[in-house]
Short mmCIF file of C-alpha atoms and ligand atoms in Angstrom, two decimals:
data_model
loop_
_atom_site.label_atom_id
_atom_site.label_comp_id
_atom_site.label_asym_id
_atom_site.label_seq_id
_atom_site.Cartn_x
_atom_site.Cartn_y
_atom_site.Cartn_z
CA UNK A 26 -7.44 21.84 -27.88
CA UNK A 27 -6.77 25.60 -27.48
CA UNK A 28 -4.37 26.45 -30.35
CA UNK A 29 -5.87 23.69 -32.87
CA UNK A 30 -7.38 24.97 -35.72
CA UNK A 31 -8.23 23.31 -39.35
CA UNK A 32 -5.58 24.19 -41.98
CA UNK A 33 -6.05 27.06 -43.89
CA UNK A 34 -3.03 27.55 -46.44
CA UNK A 35 -2.99 31.28 -46.62
CA UNK A 36 -2.94 31.49 -42.85
CA UNK A 37 -0.50 28.84 -42.46
CA UNK A 38 2.13 30.14 -45.02
CA UNK A 39 1.82 33.43 -42.93
CA UNK A 40 2.13 31.37 -39.77
CA UNK A 41 5.33 29.74 -41.24
CA UNK A 42 6.65 33.21 -42.29
CA UNK A 43 6.42 34.20 -38.57
CA UNK A 44 8.10 31.13 -37.45
CA UNK A 45 11.24 31.79 -39.55
CA UNK A 46 11.29 35.23 -38.68
CA UNK A 47 11.10 34.17 -34.96
CA UNK A 48 13.73 31.52 -35.52
CA UNK A 49 11.08 28.95 -35.11
CA UNK A 50 10.95 25.64 -36.84
CA UNK A 51 7.88 23.49 -37.94
CA UNK A 52 7.19 19.92 -37.71
CA UNK A 53 4.60 17.12 -38.26
CA UNK A 54 4.22 15.16 -34.73
CA UNK A 55 2.27 11.91 -34.48
CA UNK A 56 0.71 10.44 -31.45
CA UNK A 57 -1.39 7.22 -30.96
CA UNK A 58 -4.85 7.39 -31.90
CA UNK A 59 -6.68 10.04 -29.85
CA UNK A 60 -3.52 11.11 -27.59
CA UNK A 61 -2.68 13.72 -29.91
CA UNK A 62 -3.89 16.27 -27.14
CA UNK A 63 -1.58 14.82 -24.86
CA UNK A 64 1.37 14.95 -27.22
CA UNK A 65 0.54 18.54 -27.98
CA UNK A 66 0.61 19.11 -23.90
CA UNK A 67 4.02 17.81 -23.84
CA UNK A 68 5.19 20.04 -26.45
CA UNK A 69 3.51 23.03 -24.73
CA UNK A 70 5.36 22.00 -21.62
CA UNK A 71 8.67 21.82 -23.24
CA UNK A 72 8.53 24.98 -25.62
CA UNK A 73 5.96 27.25 -24.20
CA UNK A 74 3.60 28.75 -26.61
CA UNK A 75 3.09 26.80 -29.61
CA UNK A 76 0.90 26.61 -32.71
CA UNK A 77 -0.62 23.36 -34.21
CA UNK A 78 -2.95 22.51 -36.85
CA UNK A 79 -4.65 19.08 -36.94
CA UNK A 80 -3.85 17.02 -39.96
CA UNK A 81 -5.10 13.71 -38.82
CA UNK A 82 -7.70 13.98 -36.05
CA UNK A 83 -6.53 12.95 -32.64
CA UNK A 84 -3.25 11.42 -34.27
CA UNK A 85 -1.04 13.76 -36.28
CA UNK A 86 -0.62 17.64 -36.31
CA UNK A 87 1.35 20.59 -37.73
CA UNK A 88 3.49 22.56 -35.05
CA UNK A 89 5.65 25.56 -34.74
CA UNK A 90 8.07 25.39 -32.24
CA UNK A 91 9.84 28.65 -30.99
CA UNK A 92 13.47 26.78 -31.02
CA UNK A 93 15.87 25.73 -33.64
CA UNK A 94 16.01 22.30 -35.08
CA UNK A 95 18.85 21.51 -32.82
CA UNK A 96 17.36 22.80 -29.77
CA UNK A 97 14.33 20.80 -30.51
CA UNK A 98 16.32 17.77 -30.83
CA UNK A 99 18.42 18.39 -27.87
CA UNK A 100 15.26 19.01 -25.80
CA UNK A 101 13.30 16.23 -26.85
CA UNK A 102 16.27 13.86 -25.89
CA UNK A 103 16.62 15.68 -22.61
CA UNK A 104 13.00 15.07 -21.90
CA UNK A 105 12.02 12.05 -23.75
CA UNK A 106 8.02 12.92 -24.30
CA UNK A 107 5.71 9.84 -23.48
CA UNK A 108 2.92 10.48 -26.09
CA UNK A 109 4.87 12.07 -29.05
CA UNK A 110 5.62 8.87 -31.12
CA UNK A 111 7.33 10.70 -34.12
CA UNK A 112 8.01 14.09 -35.47
CA UNK A 113 9.44 14.90 -38.93
CA UNK A 114 10.63 18.21 -39.82
CA UNK A 115 8.93 20.43 -42.55
CA UNK A 116 11.67 22.05 -44.27
CA UNK A 117 9.58 22.64 -47.58
CA UNK A 118 5.91 22.47 -48.29
CA UNK A 119 3.91 22.65 -51.45
CA UNK A 120 0.24 22.94 -52.31
CA UNK A 121 -1.02 19.51 -53.88
CA UNK A 122 -1.30 19.39 -57.51
CA UNK A 123 -1.75 16.37 -59.85
CA UNK A 124 1.16 14.28 -58.60
CA UNK A 125 3.86 15.08 -61.20
CA UNK A 126 4.36 18.64 -60.16
CA UNK A 127 4.96 17.18 -56.67
CA UNK A 128 7.47 14.73 -57.65
CA UNK A 129 9.30 17.24 -59.58
CA UNK A 130 9.49 19.64 -56.60
CA UNK A 131 10.55 16.72 -54.14
CA UNK A 132 13.14 15.71 -57.00
CA UNK A 133 14.62 19.56 -56.80
CA UNK A 134 14.40 19.34 -52.95
CA UNK A 135 16.58 16.54 -53.15
CA UNK A 136 19.12 18.14 -55.50
CA UNK A 137 19.16 21.32 -53.34
CA UNK A 138 20.30 18.92 -50.19
CA UNK A 139 23.10 16.98 -52.48
CA UNK A 140 25.68 18.09 -50.04
CA UNK A 141 24.04 16.32 -46.83
CA UNK A 142 23.13 13.59 -48.85
CA UNK A 143 26.08 12.56 -51.16
CA UNK A 144 27.81 9.64 -49.88
CA UNK A 145 25.16 8.83 -47.35
CA UNK A 146 22.47 6.23 -46.75
CA UNK A 147 18.97 7.62 -46.89
CA UNK A 148 15.60 6.32 -46.27
CA UNK A 149 12.52 7.46 -47.69
CA UNK A 150 9.34 7.81 -45.94
CA UNK A 151 6.14 8.70 -47.35
CA UNK A 152 2.79 8.91 -45.80
CA UNK A 153 -0.68 10.52 -46.91
CA UNK A 154 -3.67 10.98 -45.23
CA UNK A 155 -6.62 8.98 -46.23
CA UNK A 156 -8.87 10.96 -49.10
CA UNK A 157 -5.80 13.21 -49.62
CA UNK A 158 -6.57 14.82 -53.17
CA UNK A 159 -3.64 13.91 -54.97
CA UNK A 160 -2.83 11.39 -57.61
CA UNK A 161 0.79 10.95 -55.81
CA UNK A 162 1.01 7.19 -55.25
CA UNK A 163 2.90 6.35 -52.43
CA UNK A 164 5.03 3.34 -53.98
CA UNK A 165 5.85 5.07 -57.31
CA UNK A 166 6.74 8.34 -55.60
CA UNK A 167 9.03 6.44 -53.36
CA UNK A 168 10.69 4.33 -56.35
CA UNK A 169 11.13 7.85 -57.98
CA UNK A 170 12.67 9.57 -54.96
CA UNK A 171 14.88 6.95 -54.52
CA UNK A 172 16.00 7.16 -58.02
CA UNK A 173 16.67 11.12 -57.11
CA UNK A 174 18.80 10.05 -54.11
CA UNK A 175 20.86 7.96 -56.30
CA UNK A 176 21.26 10.85 -58.83
CA UNK A 177 22.93 12.40 -55.91
CA UNK A 178 25.10 9.70 -55.03
CA UNK A 179 23.03 8.72 -52.04
CA UNK A 180 22.29 5.01 -51.30
CA UNK A 181 18.57 4.46 -50.73
CA UNK A 182 18.12 2.22 -47.81
CA UNK A 183 15.01 1.06 -45.48
CA UNK A 184 16.81 0.85 -42.13
CA UNK A 185 19.90 2.20 -40.49
CA UNK A 186 19.84 5.09 -42.60
CA UNK A 187 22.12 8.30 -42.24
CA UNK A 188 19.22 10.63 -43.31
CA UNK A 189 15.50 10.32 -43.60
CA UNK A 190 13.53 11.98 -45.97
CA UNK A 191 10.12 12.52 -44.65
CA UNK A 192 7.31 13.32 -47.00
CA UNK A 193 3.51 13.86 -45.90
CA UNK A 194 0.63 14.58 -48.10
CA UNK A 195 -2.55 15.97 -46.14
CA UNK A 196 -5.53 18.50 -46.69
CA UNK A 197 -4.12 19.79 -50.01
CA UNK A 198 -0.46 20.10 -48.91
CA UNK A 199 2.54 18.43 -49.18
CA UNK A 200 5.32 18.69 -46.52
CA UNK A 201 9.03 17.14 -46.78
CA UNK A 202 11.99 17.42 -44.50
CA UNK A 203 15.38 15.80 -44.18
CA UNK A 204 16.59 14.80 -40.76
CA UNK A 205 18.68 12.36 -38.72
CA UNK A 206 16.61 9.08 -37.88
CA UNK A 207 17.66 9.52 -34.21
CA UNK A 208 15.86 13.26 -34.15
CA UNK A 209 12.55 11.88 -35.40
CA UNK A 210 12.04 10.13 -31.83
CA UNK A 211 11.49 6.82 -33.68
CA UNK A 212 13.09 5.81 -37.05
CA UNK A 213 10.10 4.24 -38.35
CA UNK A 214 7.92 6.03 -40.70
CA UNK A 215 5.34 7.74 -38.34
CA UNK A 216 6.85 5.78 -35.38
CA UNK A 217 4.88 2.61 -36.53
CA UNK A 218 7.02 0.01 -35.67
CA UNK A 219 6.06 -3.38 -37.33
CA UNK A 220 6.92 -6.84 -36.47
CA UNK A 221 6.01 -9.82 -38.22
CA UNK A 222 3.46 -11.88 -36.97
CA UNK A 223 5.01 -15.49 -36.25
CA UNK A 224 3.07 -18.68 -37.02
CA UNK A 225 1.58 -20.07 -33.69
CA UNK A 226 2.19 -16.38 -31.93
CA UNK A 227 0.30 -16.70 -28.76
CA UNK A 228 -1.00 -12.96 -28.25
CA UNK A 229 -0.49 -9.77 -30.08
CA UNK A 230 0.62 -8.61 -26.66
CA UNK A 231 3.88 -10.02 -27.46
CA UNK A 232 4.58 -7.08 -29.88
CA UNK A 233 4.49 -4.75 -26.65
CA UNK A 234 7.11 -6.44 -25.15
CA UNK A 235 9.10 -6.84 -28.31
CA UNK A 236 8.85 -2.83 -28.93
CA UNK A 237 9.77 -2.30 -25.46
CA UNK A 238 12.97 -4.07 -25.76
CA UNK A 239 13.75 -2.22 -28.97
CA UNK A 240 12.69 1.42 -27.92
CA UNK A 241 14.09 1.22 -24.50
CA UNK A 242 17.47 -0.59 -25.47
CA UNK A 243 16.80 -3.50 -23.28
CA UNK A 244 19.05 -6.73 -23.51
CA UNK A 245 16.33 -9.13 -22.35
CA UNK A 246 18.74 -12.15 -22.94
CA UNK A 247 21.10 -10.97 -20.49
CA UNK A 248 18.60 -11.53 -17.79
CA UNK A 249 18.11 -14.94 -16.07
CA UNK A 250 14.99 -15.23 -13.78
CA UNK A 251 11.94 -13.45 -14.82
CA UNK A 252 8.68 -13.16 -13.12
CA UNK A 253 5.64 -12.38 -15.62
CA UNK A 254 2.73 -10.86 -13.46
CA UNK A 255 -0.78 -11.20 -15.39
CA UNK A 256 1.08 -13.67 -17.85
CA UNK A 257 -1.83 -15.34 -20.00
CA UNK A 258 -2.09 -16.53 -22.49
CA UNK A 259 1.70 -15.77 -22.55
CA UNK A 260 2.88 -13.63 -25.36
CA UNK A 261 5.39 -11.88 -22.96
CA UNK A 262 6.45 -15.18 -21.25
CA UNK A 263 7.03 -16.77 -24.68
CA UNK A 264 9.35 -13.94 -25.67
CA UNK A 265 11.20 -14.29 -22.25
CA UNK A 266 11.56 -18.06 -22.68
CA UNK A 267 13.00 -17.37 -26.23
CA UNK A 268 15.53 -14.83 -24.97
CA UNK A 269 16.59 -17.90 -22.63
CA UNK A 270 15.39 -16.89 -19.29
CA UNK A 271 13.94 -18.99 -16.50
CA UNK A 272 10.44 -17.58 -16.10
CA UNK A 273 7.66 -17.78 -13.57
CA UNK A 274 4.17 -17.10 -15.05
CA UNK A 275 1.59 -16.09 -12.66
CA UNK A 276 -2.08 -15.64 -13.68
CA UNK A 277 -5.59 -17.35 -12.92
CA UNK A 278 -6.17 -17.56 -16.56
CA UNK A 279 -4.95 -20.20 -18.64
CA UNK A 280 -1.55 -20.10 -20.32
CA UNK A 281 -1.29 -21.19 -24.12
CA UNK A 282 -0.78 -25.21 -23.88
CA UNK A 283 2.01 -24.78 -26.20
CA UNK A 284 4.22 -23.18 -23.19
CA UNK A 285 2.88 -25.41 -20.12
CA UNK A 286 5.81 -28.04 -20.57
CA UNK A 287 8.75 -25.62 -21.39
CA UNK A 288 11.42 -26.63 -19.17
CA UNK A 289 12.45 -23.12 -18.09
CA UNK A 290 8.78 -22.33 -16.99
CA UNK A 291 7.09 -22.37 -13.64
CA UNK A 292 3.25 -21.65 -14.04
CA UNK A 293 1.31 -20.24 -10.79
CA UNK A 294 -2.23 -20.46 -11.94
CA UNK A 295 -3.01 -18.14 -8.96
CA UNK A 296 -4.10 -14.34 -8.37
CA UNK A 297 -0.72 -12.46 -8.21
CA UNK A 298 -1.71 -11.25 -4.24
CA UNK A 299 -1.57 -14.84 -3.45
CA UNK A 300 2.09 -15.95 -4.28
CA UNK A 301 5.51 -15.93 -2.55
CA UNK A 302 8.98 -15.85 -3.68
CA UNK A 303 12.46 -15.86 -2.31
CA UNK A 304 14.14 -12.33 -1.80
CA UNK A 305 15.82 -11.36 -4.79
CA UNK A 306 14.83 -14.38 -6.76
CA UNK A 307 14.33 -12.50 -9.97
CA UNK A 308 16.32 -9.74 -12.07
CA UNK A 309 13.27 -8.99 -14.40
CA UNK A 310 9.92 -8.31 -13.49
CA UNK A 311 7.24 -7.73 -16.07
CA UNK A 312 3.49 -6.86 -15.82
CA UNK A 313 0.90 -6.35 -18.35
CA UNK A 314 -2.39 -6.70 -16.02
CA UNK A 315 -4.64 -4.57 -17.61
CA UNK A 316 -5.95 -3.56 -14.50
CA UNK A 317 -6.62 -0.36 -12.36
CA UNK A 318 -3.51 1.28 -12.24
CA UNK A 319 -3.25 1.59 -8.29
CA UNK A 320 -4.35 -1.86 -7.76
CA UNK A 321 -1.64 -2.93 -10.31
CA UNK A 322 1.00 -0.49 -8.29
CA UNK A 323 -0.17 -2.17 -4.99
CA UNK A 324 0.42 -5.57 -6.55
CA UNK A 325 3.56 -5.25 -8.00
CA UNK A 326 4.95 -3.46 -4.99
CA UNK A 327 4.01 -6.32 -2.85
CA UNK A 328 6.18 -8.61 -4.82
CA UNK A 329 8.92 -6.21 -5.19
CA UNK A 330 11.29 -7.78 -2.44
CA UNK A 331 11.66 -10.60 -5.16
CA UNK A 332 13.49 -8.38 -7.57
CA UNK A 333 17.06 -7.74 -6.80
CA UNK A 334 18.80 -4.64 -6.87
CA UNK A 335 19.49 -3.54 -10.11
CA UNK A 336 16.74 -5.66 -11.55
CA UNK A 337 14.43 -4.51 -14.19
CA UNK A 338 10.89 -3.87 -14.31
CA UNK A 339 8.85 -3.36 -17.53
CA UNK A 340 4.96 -2.55 -16.76
CA UNK A 341 1.95 -1.30 -18.79
CA UNK A 342 0.01 1.36 -16.96
CA UNK A 343 -3.77 1.45 -18.08
CA UNK A 344 -5.10 4.99 -18.64
CA UNK A 345 -8.70 4.15 -17.59
CA UNK A 346 -9.92 7.72 -16.99
CA UNK A 347 -9.76 11.34 -18.54
CA UNK A 348 -6.57 12.26 -16.39
CA UNK A 349 -3.66 10.20 -18.12
CA UNK A 350 -0.88 12.58 -17.03
CA UNK A 351 -2.13 12.75 -13.37
CA UNK A 352 -2.43 8.93 -13.35
CA UNK A 353 1.01 8.61 -14.87
CA UNK A 354 2.49 10.89 -12.29
CA UNK A 355 0.81 9.18 -9.28
CA UNK A 356 2.04 5.78 -10.47
CA UNK A 357 5.51 7.14 -10.95
CA UNK A 358 5.66 8.76 -7.66
CA UNK A 359 4.29 5.35 -5.97
CA UNK A 360 6.89 3.13 -7.68
CA UNK A 361 9.31 5.63 -6.61
CA UNK A 362 8.57 5.18 -2.89
CA UNK A 363 9.18 1.54 -3.70
CA UNK A 364 12.73 2.20 -4.91
CA UNK A 365 11.86 1.37 -8.58
CA UNK A 366 13.62 4.55 -10.62
CA UNK A 367 11.80 5.38 -13.66
CA UNK A 368 14.21 5.19 -16.72
CA UNK A 369 11.46 5.98 -19.20
CA UNK A 370 7.86 6.23 -19.71
CA UNK A 371 6.64 5.77 -23.26
CA UNK A 372 3.29 4.98 -24.97
CA UNK A 373 4.32 2.37 -27.59
CA UNK A 374 2.93 2.08 -30.77
CA UNK A 375 1.45 -1.16 -29.57
CA UNK A 376 0.07 0.28 -26.81
CA UNK A 377 -3.68 0.90 -26.86
CA UNK A 378 -5.02 2.89 -23.90
CA UNK A 379 -1.99 2.54 -22.06
CA UNK A 380 1.69 3.43 -21.38
CA UNK A 381 4.67 1.28 -20.61
CA UNK A 382 7.13 2.04 -17.97
CA UNK A 383 10.63 0.79 -17.79
CA UNK A 384 12.14 1.08 -14.25
CA UNK A 385 15.21 -0.17 -12.17
CA UNK A 386 15.46 -0.99 -8.63
CA UNK A 387 17.92 0.45 -6.70
C1 SAM B 29 -3.75 -8.32 -21.04
S1 SAM B 29 -3.39 -9.82 -20.22
C2 SAM B 29 -1.94 -10.18 -20.49
C3 SAM B 29 -1.33 -10.83 -21.88
C4 SAM B 29 0.00 -11.40 -21.76
N1 SAM B 29 1.13 -10.20 -21.11
C5 SAM B 29 0.57 -11.75 -22.97
O1 SAM B 29 1.29 -11.47 -23.58
O2 SAM B 29 -0.14 -12.70 -23.53
C6 SAM B 29 -3.78 -9.50 -18.86
C7 SAM B 29 -4.01 -10.77 -17.87
O3 SAM B 29 -3.57 -10.52 -16.43
C8 SAM B 29 -4.25 -11.30 -15.61
N2 SAM B 29 -4.54 -10.71 -14.34
C9 SAM B 29 -5.72 -9.67 -13.91
N3 SAM B 29 -5.47 -9.56 -12.45
C10 SAM B 29 -4.59 -10.43 -12.29
C11 SAM B 29 -4.18 -10.91 -10.67
N4 SAM B 29 -4.59 -10.11 -9.53
N5 SAM B 29 -3.19 -11.67 -10.77
C12 SAM B 29 -2.59 -12.32 -11.69
N6 SAM B 29 -3.16 -12.05 -13.01
C13 SAM B 29 -4.02 -11.25 -13.27
C14 SAM B 29 -5.60 -11.50 -16.38
O4 SAM B 29 -6.08 -12.87 -15.94
C15 SAM B 29 -5.10 -11.49 -17.77
O5 SAM B 29 -4.77 -12.95 -18.43
#
């Protein structure tokens, strides 16, 4: 990472002054573990010259962008990044002390923002890096800050907030900022979206499709006939069945016994290269094969005749080697040639070494 440095308080302060003088802004950005370099690359492509300091290795970094908060928000919305999972503004920062001073500073930060916060719903999101030397305890601090919000006639909430107060404690410093949840890329703290594990849940993979549904704003229940390629053990299939779809699940491996007798399920225990369907049979195609990306593209492409025009495709792309950006570009081009138009590419919180594509057939 060319511009990445370990934080140094004095250096950082002078950087911040520079950023302010140049009309720049600073942020804390988070990516999935070990994908921070690609998130930084995305910022570089969008904003040109950037300065960044690592806060959690491979994951979270402080960044100065040569643009106003409004410009940053607009550009990230116009070209949503794949690897930047979450950003939060740094409006103020302090040196970490004994826990008491920090809370005092945060309370006065809230008071100084009374005009914005008063009469509005506000969520407090606090994160700290492991081993950060402060006695600031997250749960207590959250309760205190919620009290401070009430004191400025703001209603503390967990979800559906008008404003998010983001606090991050790391490497001797405390950072705070206030933003609209939609400007943080994810409205979950650090973009770490959590779903409750259900009793009898077939696989953790189900969380990926649940997250895709939410992040891409999909209404899976409006689909009727779904094809699940690489379906076993059946997490995705089970979600589609719950959403009321008729599902054709294809996998040489075994589906979970709890699914087999579902009246809306057709299970083809075969390799996807060996199955045939009616043209336009499906209005949803999902594929989570965890396989070589180009092999996956070939297999999915061969079955695309069965996805009707306007149908949705949700596909995970395994990032197997060292050039994920290039792999992603190639996959998107190849699918584009098959009339699958990309709507969004995103590394979801529940994606490990992969990303998820949301496409529509035209
Ligand atoms: C990561 S798992 C899928 C998990 C699934 N989405 C879930 O929610 O439970 C990948 C699956 O792809 C299947 N697979 C790999 N190659 C395949 C092929 N050529 N045809 C069909 N299935 C394949 C594997 O057998 C494996 O069960």
